[in-house]
Coordinates of C-alpha atoms and ligand atoms in Angstrom, one line a residue:
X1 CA 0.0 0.0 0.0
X2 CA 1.4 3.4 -0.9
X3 CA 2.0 5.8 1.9
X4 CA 1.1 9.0 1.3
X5 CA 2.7 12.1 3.4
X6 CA 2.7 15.5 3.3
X7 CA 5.6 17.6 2.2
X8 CA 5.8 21.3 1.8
X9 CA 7.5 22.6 -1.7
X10 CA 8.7 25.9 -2.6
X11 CA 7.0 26.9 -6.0
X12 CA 10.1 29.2 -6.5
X13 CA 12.7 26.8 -6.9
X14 CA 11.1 23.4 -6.1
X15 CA 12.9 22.8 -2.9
X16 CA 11.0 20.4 -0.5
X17 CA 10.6 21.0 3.1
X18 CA 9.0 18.8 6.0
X19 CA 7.7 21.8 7.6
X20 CA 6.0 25.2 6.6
X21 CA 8.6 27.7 7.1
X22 CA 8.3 31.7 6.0
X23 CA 11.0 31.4 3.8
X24 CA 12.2 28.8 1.9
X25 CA 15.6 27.5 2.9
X26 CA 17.0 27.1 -0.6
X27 CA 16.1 29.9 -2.4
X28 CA 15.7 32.4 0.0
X29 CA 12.2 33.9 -1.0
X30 CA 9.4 34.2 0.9
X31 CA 6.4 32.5 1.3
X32 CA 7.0 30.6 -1.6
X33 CA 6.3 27.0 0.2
X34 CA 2.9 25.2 -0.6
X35 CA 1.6 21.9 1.0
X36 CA 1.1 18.8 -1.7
X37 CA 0.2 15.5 -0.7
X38 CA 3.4 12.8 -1.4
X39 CA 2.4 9.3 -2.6
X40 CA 5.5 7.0 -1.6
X41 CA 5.7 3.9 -3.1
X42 CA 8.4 1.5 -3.3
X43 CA 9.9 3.0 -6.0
X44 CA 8.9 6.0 -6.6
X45 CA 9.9 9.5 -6.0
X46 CA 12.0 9.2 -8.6
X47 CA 12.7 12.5 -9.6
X48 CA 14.2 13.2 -5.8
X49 CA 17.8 13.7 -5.9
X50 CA 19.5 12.3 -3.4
X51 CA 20.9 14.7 -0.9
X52 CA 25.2 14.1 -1.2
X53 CA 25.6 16.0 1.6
X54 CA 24.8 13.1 4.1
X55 CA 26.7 10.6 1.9
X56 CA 29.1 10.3 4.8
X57 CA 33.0 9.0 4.4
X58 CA 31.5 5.5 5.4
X59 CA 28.9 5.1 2.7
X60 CA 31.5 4.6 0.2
X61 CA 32.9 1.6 1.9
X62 CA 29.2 0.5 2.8
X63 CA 28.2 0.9 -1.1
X64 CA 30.8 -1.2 -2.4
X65 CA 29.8 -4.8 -3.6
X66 CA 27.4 -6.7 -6.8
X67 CA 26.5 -4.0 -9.0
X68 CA 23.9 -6.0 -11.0
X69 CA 22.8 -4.9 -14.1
X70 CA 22.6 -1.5 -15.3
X71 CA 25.1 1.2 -17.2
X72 CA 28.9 1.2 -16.1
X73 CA 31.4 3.6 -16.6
X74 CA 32.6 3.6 -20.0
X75 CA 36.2 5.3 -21.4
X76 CA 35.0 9.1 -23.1
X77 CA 37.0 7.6 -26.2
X78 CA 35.0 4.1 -26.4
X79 CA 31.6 5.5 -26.3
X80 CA 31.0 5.6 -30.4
X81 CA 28.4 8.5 -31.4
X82 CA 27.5 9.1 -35.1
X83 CA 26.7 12.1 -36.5
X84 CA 23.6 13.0 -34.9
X85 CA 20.7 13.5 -37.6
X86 CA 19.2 16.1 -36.4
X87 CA 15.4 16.8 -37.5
X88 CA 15.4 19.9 -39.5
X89 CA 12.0 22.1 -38.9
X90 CA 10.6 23.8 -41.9
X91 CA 11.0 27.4 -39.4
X92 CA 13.7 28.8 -40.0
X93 CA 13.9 31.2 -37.1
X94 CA 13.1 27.7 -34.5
X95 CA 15.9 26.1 -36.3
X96 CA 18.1 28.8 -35.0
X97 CA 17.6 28.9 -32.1
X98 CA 17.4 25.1 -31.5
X99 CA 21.1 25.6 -32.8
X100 CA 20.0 24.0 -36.2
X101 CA 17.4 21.6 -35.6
X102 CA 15.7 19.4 -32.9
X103 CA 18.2 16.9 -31.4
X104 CA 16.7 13.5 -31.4
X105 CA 15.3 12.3 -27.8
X106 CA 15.5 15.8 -26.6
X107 CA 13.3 17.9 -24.0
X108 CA 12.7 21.4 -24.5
X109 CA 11.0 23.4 -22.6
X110 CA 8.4 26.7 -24.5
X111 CA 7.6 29.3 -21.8
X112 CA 5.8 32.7 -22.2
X113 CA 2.9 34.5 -20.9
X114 CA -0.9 33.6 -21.5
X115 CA -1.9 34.6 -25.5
X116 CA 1.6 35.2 -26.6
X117 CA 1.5 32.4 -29.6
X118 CA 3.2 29.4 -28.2
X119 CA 0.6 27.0 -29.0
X120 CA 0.2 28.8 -32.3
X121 CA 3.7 28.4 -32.8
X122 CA 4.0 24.8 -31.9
X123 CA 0.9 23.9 -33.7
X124 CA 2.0 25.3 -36.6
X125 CA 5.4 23.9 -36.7
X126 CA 3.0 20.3 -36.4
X127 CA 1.3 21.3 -39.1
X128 CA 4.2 22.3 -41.3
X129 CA 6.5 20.0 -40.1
X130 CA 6.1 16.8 -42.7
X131 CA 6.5 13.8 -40.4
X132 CA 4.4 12.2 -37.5
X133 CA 3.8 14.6 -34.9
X134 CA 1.3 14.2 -31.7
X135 CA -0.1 17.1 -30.2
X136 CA -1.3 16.0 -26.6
X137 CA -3.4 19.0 -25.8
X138 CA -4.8 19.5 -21.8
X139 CA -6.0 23.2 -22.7
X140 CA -8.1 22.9 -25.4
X141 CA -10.4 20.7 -26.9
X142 CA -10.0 19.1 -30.3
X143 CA -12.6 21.5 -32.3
X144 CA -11.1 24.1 -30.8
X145 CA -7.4 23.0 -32.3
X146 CA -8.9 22.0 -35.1
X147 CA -10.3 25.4 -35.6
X148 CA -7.0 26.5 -35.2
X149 CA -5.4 24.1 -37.9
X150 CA -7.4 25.7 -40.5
X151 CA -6.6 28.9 -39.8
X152 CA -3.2 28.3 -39.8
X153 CA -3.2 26.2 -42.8
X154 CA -0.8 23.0 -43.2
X155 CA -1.2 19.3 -44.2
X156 CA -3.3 17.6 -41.3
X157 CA -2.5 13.5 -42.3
X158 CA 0.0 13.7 -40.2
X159 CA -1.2 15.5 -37.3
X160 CA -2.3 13.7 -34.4
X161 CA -4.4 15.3 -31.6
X162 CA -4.6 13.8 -28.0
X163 CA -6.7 15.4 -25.3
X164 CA -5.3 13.3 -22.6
X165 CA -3.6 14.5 -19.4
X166 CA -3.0 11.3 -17.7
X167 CA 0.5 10.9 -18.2
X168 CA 0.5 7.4 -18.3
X169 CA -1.9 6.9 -21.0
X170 CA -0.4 9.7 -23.3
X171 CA 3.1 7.9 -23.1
X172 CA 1.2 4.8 -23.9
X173 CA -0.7 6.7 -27.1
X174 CA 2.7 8.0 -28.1
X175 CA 4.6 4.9 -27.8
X176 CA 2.0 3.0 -29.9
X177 CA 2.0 6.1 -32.4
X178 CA 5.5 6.0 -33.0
X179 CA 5.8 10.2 -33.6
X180 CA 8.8 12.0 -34.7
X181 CA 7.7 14.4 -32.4
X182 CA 5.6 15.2 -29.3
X183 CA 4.3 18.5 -28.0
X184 CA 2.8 18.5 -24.8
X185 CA 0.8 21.4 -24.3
X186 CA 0.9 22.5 -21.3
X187 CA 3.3 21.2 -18.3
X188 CA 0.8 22.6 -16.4
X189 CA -2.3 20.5 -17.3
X190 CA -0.4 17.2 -16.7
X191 CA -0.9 14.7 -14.2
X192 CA 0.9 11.7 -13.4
X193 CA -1.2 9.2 -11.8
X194 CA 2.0 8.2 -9.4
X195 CA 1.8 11.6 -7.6
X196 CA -1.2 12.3 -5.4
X197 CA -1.2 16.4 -6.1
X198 CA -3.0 18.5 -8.2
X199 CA -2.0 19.3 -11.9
X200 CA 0.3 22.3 -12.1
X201 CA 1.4 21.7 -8.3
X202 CA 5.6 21.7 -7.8
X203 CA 5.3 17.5 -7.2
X204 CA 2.9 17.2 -10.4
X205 CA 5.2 19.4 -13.1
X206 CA 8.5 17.9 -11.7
X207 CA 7.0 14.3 -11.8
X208 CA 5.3 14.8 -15.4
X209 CA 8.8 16.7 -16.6
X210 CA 10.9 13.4 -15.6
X211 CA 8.4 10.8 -16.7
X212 CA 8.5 12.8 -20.3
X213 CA 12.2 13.3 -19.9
X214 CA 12.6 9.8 -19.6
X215 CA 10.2 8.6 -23.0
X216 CA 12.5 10.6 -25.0
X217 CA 15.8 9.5 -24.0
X218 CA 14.4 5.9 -24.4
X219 CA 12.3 6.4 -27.5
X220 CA 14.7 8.8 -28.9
X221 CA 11.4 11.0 -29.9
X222 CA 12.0 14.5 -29.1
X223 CA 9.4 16.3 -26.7
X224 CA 8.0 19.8 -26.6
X225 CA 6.7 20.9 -23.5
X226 CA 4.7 24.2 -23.4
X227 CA 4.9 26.2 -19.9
X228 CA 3.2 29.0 -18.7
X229 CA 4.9 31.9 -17.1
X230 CA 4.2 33.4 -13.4
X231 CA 3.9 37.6 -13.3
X232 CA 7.5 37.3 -11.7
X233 CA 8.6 36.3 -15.7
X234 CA 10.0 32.7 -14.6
X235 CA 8.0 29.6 -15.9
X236 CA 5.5 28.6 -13.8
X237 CA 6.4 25.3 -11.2
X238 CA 9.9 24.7 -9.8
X239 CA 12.9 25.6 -11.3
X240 CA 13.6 22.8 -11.3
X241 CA 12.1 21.9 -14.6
X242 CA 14.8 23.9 -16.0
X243 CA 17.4 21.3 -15.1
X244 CA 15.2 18.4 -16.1
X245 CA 15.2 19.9 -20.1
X246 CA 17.8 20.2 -22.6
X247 CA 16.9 23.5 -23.6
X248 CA 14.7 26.6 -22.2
X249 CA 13.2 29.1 -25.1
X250 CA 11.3 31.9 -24.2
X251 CA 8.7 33.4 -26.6
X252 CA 8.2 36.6 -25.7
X253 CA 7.1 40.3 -27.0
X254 CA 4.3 43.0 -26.1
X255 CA 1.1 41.9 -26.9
X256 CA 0.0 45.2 -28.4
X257 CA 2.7 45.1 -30.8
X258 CA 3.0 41.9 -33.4
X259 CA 6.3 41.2 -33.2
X260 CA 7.6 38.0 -31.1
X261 CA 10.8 36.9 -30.1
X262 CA 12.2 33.4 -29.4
X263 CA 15.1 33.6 -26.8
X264 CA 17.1 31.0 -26.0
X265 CA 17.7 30.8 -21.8
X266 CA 19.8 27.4 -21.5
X267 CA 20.6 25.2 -24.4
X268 CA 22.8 21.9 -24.0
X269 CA 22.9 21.8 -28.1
X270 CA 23.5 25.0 -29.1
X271 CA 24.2 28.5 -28.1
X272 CA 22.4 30.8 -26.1
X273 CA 23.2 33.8 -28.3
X274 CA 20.6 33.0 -30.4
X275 CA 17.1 34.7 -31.3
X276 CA 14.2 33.8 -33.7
X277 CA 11.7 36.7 -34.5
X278 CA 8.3 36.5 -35.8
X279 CA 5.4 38.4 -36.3
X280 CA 2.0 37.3 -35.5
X281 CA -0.5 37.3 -38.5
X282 CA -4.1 36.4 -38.6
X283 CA -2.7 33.4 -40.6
X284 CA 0.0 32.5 -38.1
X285 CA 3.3 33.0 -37.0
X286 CA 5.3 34.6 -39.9
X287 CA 9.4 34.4 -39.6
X288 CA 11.3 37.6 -39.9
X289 CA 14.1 37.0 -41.4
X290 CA 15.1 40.7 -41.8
X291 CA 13.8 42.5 -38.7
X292 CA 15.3 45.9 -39.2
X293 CA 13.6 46.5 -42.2
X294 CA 10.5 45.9 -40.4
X295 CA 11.3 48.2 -37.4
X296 CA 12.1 51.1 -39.6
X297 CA 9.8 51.0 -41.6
X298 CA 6.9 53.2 -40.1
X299 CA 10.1 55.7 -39.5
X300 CA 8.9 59.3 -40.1
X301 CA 12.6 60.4 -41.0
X302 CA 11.7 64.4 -40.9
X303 CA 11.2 65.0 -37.3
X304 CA 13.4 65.9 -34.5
X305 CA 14.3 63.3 -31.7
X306 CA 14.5 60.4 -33.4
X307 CA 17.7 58.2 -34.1
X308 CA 18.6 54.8 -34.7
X309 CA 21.0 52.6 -33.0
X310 CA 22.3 49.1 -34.6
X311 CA 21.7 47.2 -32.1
X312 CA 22.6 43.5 -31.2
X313 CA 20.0 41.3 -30.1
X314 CA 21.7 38.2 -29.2
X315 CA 24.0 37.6 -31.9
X316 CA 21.7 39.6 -34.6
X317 CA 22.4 42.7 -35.5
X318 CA 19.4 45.0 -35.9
X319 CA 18.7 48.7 -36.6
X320 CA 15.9 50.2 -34.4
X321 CA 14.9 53.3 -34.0
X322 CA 15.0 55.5 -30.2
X323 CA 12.5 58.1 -29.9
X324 CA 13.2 60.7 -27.5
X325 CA 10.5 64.2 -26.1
X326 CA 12.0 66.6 -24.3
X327 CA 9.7 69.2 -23.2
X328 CA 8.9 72.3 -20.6
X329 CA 7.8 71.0 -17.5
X330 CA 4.0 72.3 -16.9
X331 CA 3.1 70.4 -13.7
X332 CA 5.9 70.9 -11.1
X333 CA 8.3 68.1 -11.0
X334 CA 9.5 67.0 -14.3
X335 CA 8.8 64.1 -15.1
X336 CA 10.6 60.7 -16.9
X337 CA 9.5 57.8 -18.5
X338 CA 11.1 55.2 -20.6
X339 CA 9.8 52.6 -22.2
X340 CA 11.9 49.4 -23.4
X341 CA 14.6 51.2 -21.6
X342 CA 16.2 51.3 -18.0
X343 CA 14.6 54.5 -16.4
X344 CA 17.5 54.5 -14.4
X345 CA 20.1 54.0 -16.7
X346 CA 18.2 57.0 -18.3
X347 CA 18.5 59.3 -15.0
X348 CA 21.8 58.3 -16.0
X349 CA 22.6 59.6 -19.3
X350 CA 20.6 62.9 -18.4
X351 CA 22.7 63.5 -15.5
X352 CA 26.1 62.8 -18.4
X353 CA 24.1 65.5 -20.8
X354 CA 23.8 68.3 -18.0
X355 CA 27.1 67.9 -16.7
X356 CA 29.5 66.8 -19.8
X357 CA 27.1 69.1 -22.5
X358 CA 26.3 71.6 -20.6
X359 CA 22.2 71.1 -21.4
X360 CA 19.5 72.2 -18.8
X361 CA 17.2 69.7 -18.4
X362 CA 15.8 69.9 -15.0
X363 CA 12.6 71.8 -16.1
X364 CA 12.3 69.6 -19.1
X365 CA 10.0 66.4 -19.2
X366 CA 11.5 63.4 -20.9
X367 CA 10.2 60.5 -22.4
X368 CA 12.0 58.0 -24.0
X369 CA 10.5 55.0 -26.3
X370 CA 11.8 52.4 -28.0
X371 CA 9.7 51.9 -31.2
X372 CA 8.6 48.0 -32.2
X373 CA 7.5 47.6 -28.4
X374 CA 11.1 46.1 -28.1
X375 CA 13.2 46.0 -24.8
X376 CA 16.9 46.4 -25.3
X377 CA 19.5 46.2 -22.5
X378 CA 22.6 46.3 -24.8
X379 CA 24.9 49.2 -23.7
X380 CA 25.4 50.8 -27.3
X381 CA 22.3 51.8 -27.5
X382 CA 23.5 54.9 -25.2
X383 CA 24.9 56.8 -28.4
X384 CA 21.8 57.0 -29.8
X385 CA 19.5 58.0 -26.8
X386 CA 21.7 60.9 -26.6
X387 CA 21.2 61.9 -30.3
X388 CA 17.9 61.8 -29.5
X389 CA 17.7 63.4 -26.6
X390 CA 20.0 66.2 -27.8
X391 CA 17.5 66.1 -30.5
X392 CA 14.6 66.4 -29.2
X393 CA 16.2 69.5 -26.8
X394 CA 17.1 71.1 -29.5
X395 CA 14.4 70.5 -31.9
X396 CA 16.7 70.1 -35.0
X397 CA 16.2 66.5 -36.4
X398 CA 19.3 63.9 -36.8
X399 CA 19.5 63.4 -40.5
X400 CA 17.5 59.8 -41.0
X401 CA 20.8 57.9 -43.1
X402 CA 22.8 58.3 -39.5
X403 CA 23.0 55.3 -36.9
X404 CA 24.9 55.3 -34.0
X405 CA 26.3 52.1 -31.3
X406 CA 28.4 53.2 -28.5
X407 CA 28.3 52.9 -24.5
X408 CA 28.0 56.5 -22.8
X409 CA 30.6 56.3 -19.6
X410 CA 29.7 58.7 -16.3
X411 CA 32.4 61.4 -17.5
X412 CA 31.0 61.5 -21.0
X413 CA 33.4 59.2 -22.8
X414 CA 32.1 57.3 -25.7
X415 CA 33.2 53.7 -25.0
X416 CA 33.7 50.8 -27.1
X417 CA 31.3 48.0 -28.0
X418 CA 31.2 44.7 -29.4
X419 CA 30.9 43.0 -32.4
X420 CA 31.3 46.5 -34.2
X421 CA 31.8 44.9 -37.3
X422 CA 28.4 43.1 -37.7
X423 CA 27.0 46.5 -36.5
X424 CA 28.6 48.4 -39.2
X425 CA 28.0 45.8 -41.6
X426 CA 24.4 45.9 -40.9
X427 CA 23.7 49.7 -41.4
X428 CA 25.8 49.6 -44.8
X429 CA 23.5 46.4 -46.1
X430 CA 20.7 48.6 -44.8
X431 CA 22.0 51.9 -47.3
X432 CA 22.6 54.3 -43.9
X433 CA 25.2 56.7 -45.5
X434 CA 26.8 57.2 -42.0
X435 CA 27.4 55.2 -38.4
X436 CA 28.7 57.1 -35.4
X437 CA 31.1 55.0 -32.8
X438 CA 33.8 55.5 -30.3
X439 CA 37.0 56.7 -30.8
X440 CA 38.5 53.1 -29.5
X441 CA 36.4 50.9 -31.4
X442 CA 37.7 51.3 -35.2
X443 CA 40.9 49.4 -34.2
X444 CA 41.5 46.7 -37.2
X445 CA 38.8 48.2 -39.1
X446 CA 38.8 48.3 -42.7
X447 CA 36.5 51.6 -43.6
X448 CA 37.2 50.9 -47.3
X449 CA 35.5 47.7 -47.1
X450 CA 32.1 49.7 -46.8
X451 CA 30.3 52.1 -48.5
X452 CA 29.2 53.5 -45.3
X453 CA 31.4 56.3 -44.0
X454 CA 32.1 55.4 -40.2
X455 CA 32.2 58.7 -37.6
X456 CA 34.4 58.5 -34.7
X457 CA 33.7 60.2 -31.5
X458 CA 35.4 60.6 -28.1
X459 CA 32.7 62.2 -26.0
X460 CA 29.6 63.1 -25.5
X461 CA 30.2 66.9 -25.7
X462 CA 32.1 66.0 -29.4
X463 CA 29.3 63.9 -30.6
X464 CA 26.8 67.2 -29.9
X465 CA 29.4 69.3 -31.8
X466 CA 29.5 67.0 -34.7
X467 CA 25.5 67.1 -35.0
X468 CA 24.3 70.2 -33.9
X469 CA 27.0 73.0 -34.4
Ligands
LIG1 P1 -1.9 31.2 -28.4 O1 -1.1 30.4 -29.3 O2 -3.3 30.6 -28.0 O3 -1.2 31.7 -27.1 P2 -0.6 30.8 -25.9 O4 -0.7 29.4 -26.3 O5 0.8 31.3 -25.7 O6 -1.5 31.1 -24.7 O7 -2.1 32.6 -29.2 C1 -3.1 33.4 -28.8 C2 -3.1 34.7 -29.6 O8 -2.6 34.7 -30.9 C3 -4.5 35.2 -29.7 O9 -4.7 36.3 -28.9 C4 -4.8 35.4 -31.1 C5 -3.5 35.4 -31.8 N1 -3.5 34.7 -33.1 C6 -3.3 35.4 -34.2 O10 -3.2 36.6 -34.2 N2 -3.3 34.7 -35.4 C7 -3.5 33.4 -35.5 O11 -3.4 32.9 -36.6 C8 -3.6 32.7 -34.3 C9 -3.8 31.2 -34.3 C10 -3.6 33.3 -33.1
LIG2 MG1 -1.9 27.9 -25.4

């Protein structure tokens, strides 16, 4: 007879505790730690890591004896692995990111908020995919996906829907079917019939997560696991899910806006430089294979305060345009807001303009926005927020074939970035006549090889000089 117990689990990072406490031990956050119900039978609790630190000196001696069957430790050099064949989605941008295709028997892991497109994106690459592909489904029902499928358009014969969340009987479907590939969608809506807890407690997703881990490293079929998000921005359930999966992507963006990125947070095949974009379309997810193009291309280029930065998002370089409005004060204290920016990091580069450029600014409200509804936290965007700043104060516009990257230091120095080359390269495929960037960054570079004429600058006082005198 099982024997069920009661543990207490943080939801932060999946730490178990025998006793409600405040504040979870492991991770430090408060009142994180839920009670589940824990069914132990003889051998389960499988996905419970054994705890080294009581492994005394002792239990070496005390392990030691008939192994019986089982793996044994094999020489690096004797293990023989062939080139793995790695399924190649028809998505360009997933294929990317994946580090060029799905890895046979691997688990990865699709988080993002509620309505974002992840079950658009995954149905769609089931759709579009060409081979065997189960869609186990615990959200929606099977009109409701096949609603969907039309929209999106594809060839169904090879699309298999499950509305199953046991996950006993859904391994069982899918080792019958034989798939080249199985989404689960969600994590959340899973229940293994092993753990007595609710789906989408800690003890549910960490159970479901290893049983699922464990059909594709023995099937060799890869898995897709869709995951919602909490407001704090991790995926919902212990963190611990993150070490059970070979790879973490995030699909994020504003919901206002259409565009959607695909990050890459941990990825054992591939790197984690990588980023797919799309946009969302009433038929779909379409890939963006030239994102600055799209982001420029509602640029009105006649009106002050505007510049553009080439940016790198991950390892793509990407020209998007800063909008900066500097204006009189009316009500009191001036007031600043950013959006896809830092705010402080903007208090920042103010406080650089007023001391290194000699600009008043105190009675000025600014506002700062960066257009496509993106968020960017790479440093050389800083060149071009000033532009547009200075811009803006001084209502003459920054002529529209200029782009800037550089970092903006607290004395007003215009620092180096990286990957300068891919940055310049980008704004010369892009026909911008001109690229401003620090005085230390054009080391090794070539300006002949472009057509683009490349504008060095020390500080922030000669960068104002350069545009505005
Ligand atoms: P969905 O994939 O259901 O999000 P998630 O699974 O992440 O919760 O996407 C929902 C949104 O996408 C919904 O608000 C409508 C929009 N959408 C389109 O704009 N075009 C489409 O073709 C589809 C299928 C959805
Ligand atoms: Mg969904």
């Amino acid at each position: 007879m099982a024997k069920v117990k009661v543990a207490f689990f943080c939801t932060n990072c999946g730490a178990e505790s025998p006793k409600w406490m405040g504040q979870c031990t492991s991770c430090k956050s408060w009142n994180t730690l839920v009670e589940e119900k824990v069914v132990q039978t003889k051998n389960d609790r499988i996905t419970q890591q054994p705890d080294w630190r009581s492994v005394g000196n002792g239990a070496a001696a005390a392990a030691a004896g008939p192994i019986g069957k089982g793996p044994r430790p094999v020489r690096l050099d004797e293990v023989t692995a062939g080139e793995v064949q790695r399924l190649i989605a028809p998505d360009r941008e997933l294929n990317r990111v994946l580090g060029g295709g799905i890895v046979p028997g691997s688990i990865v892991l699709f988080g993002g908020q509620p309505g974002i497109g992840k079950s658009t994106l995954l149905l769609q690459l089931a759709l579009r995919l060409g081979k065997r592909v189960l869609y186990v489904s615990g959200e929606e029902s099977e009109e409701q996906i096949k609603m969907r499928a039309d929209r999106l358009g594809g060839s169904m014969d090879n699309c298999y829907l499950l509305t199953e969340t046991n996950t006993d009987k859904l391994l069982k479907h899918a080792a019958n079917l034989k798939p080249d590939l199985v989404i689960a969608d969600s994590i959340q809506t899973l229940a293994s019939p092993h753990v007595e807890s609710m789906a989408g407690t800690v003890s549910q997703v960490r159970e479901c997560a290893a049983e699922l881990q464990r059909f594709a490293k023995e099937s060799g079929i890869p898995v897709f696991l869709i995951g919602h998000i909490t407001k704090e921005g991790s995926i919902a359930g212990p963190k611990l899910l993150e070490h059970i999966v070979d790879a973490v992507l995030q699909f994020e963006g504003d919901r206002n806006y259409t565009y959607r990125i695909l990050r890459t947070l941990k990825n054992r095949f591939g790197s984690t430089d990588e980023l797919g974009i799309y946009q969302m379309e009433t038929e779909g997810l379409r890939e963006v294979s030239n994102p600055s193009e799209l982001l420029l291309s509602e640029r009105d280029e006649n009106l002050s305060g505007s510049a553009v930065c080439a940016t790198l998002e991950g390892m793509r370089p990407m020209l998007i345009e800063v909008q900066a409005l500097v204006s009189a004060a009316v009500y009191g204290t001036p007031q600043r807001s950013a959006t896809g920016f830092d705010l402080r990091r903007l208090s920042m580069l103010l406080a650089v303009l007023e001391k290194r450029a000699g600009l008043s600014l105190g009675n000025q409200d600014v506002f700062l926005n960066i257009a496509g509804g993106l968020r960017v936290d790479d440093p050389a965007i800083d060149l071009s927020i000033i532009a547009a700043l200075l811009s803006s104060a001084q209502d003459v516009m920054v002529s529209p074939d200029l782009c800037f990257a550089g970092e903006v230091g607290l004395s007003g120095e215009i620092r180096a970035v990286t990957r300068i080359e891919q940055r310049i390269q980008e704004a010369d495929r892009l026909g911008f006549r001109g690229i401003y960037v620090s005085k230390y960054n054009v080391k090794g570079i070539d300006p002949d090889r472009y057509s683009i004429r490349i504008h060095t600058v020390a500080t922030v006082r000669e960068l104002y000089e350069e545009l505005f005198a």
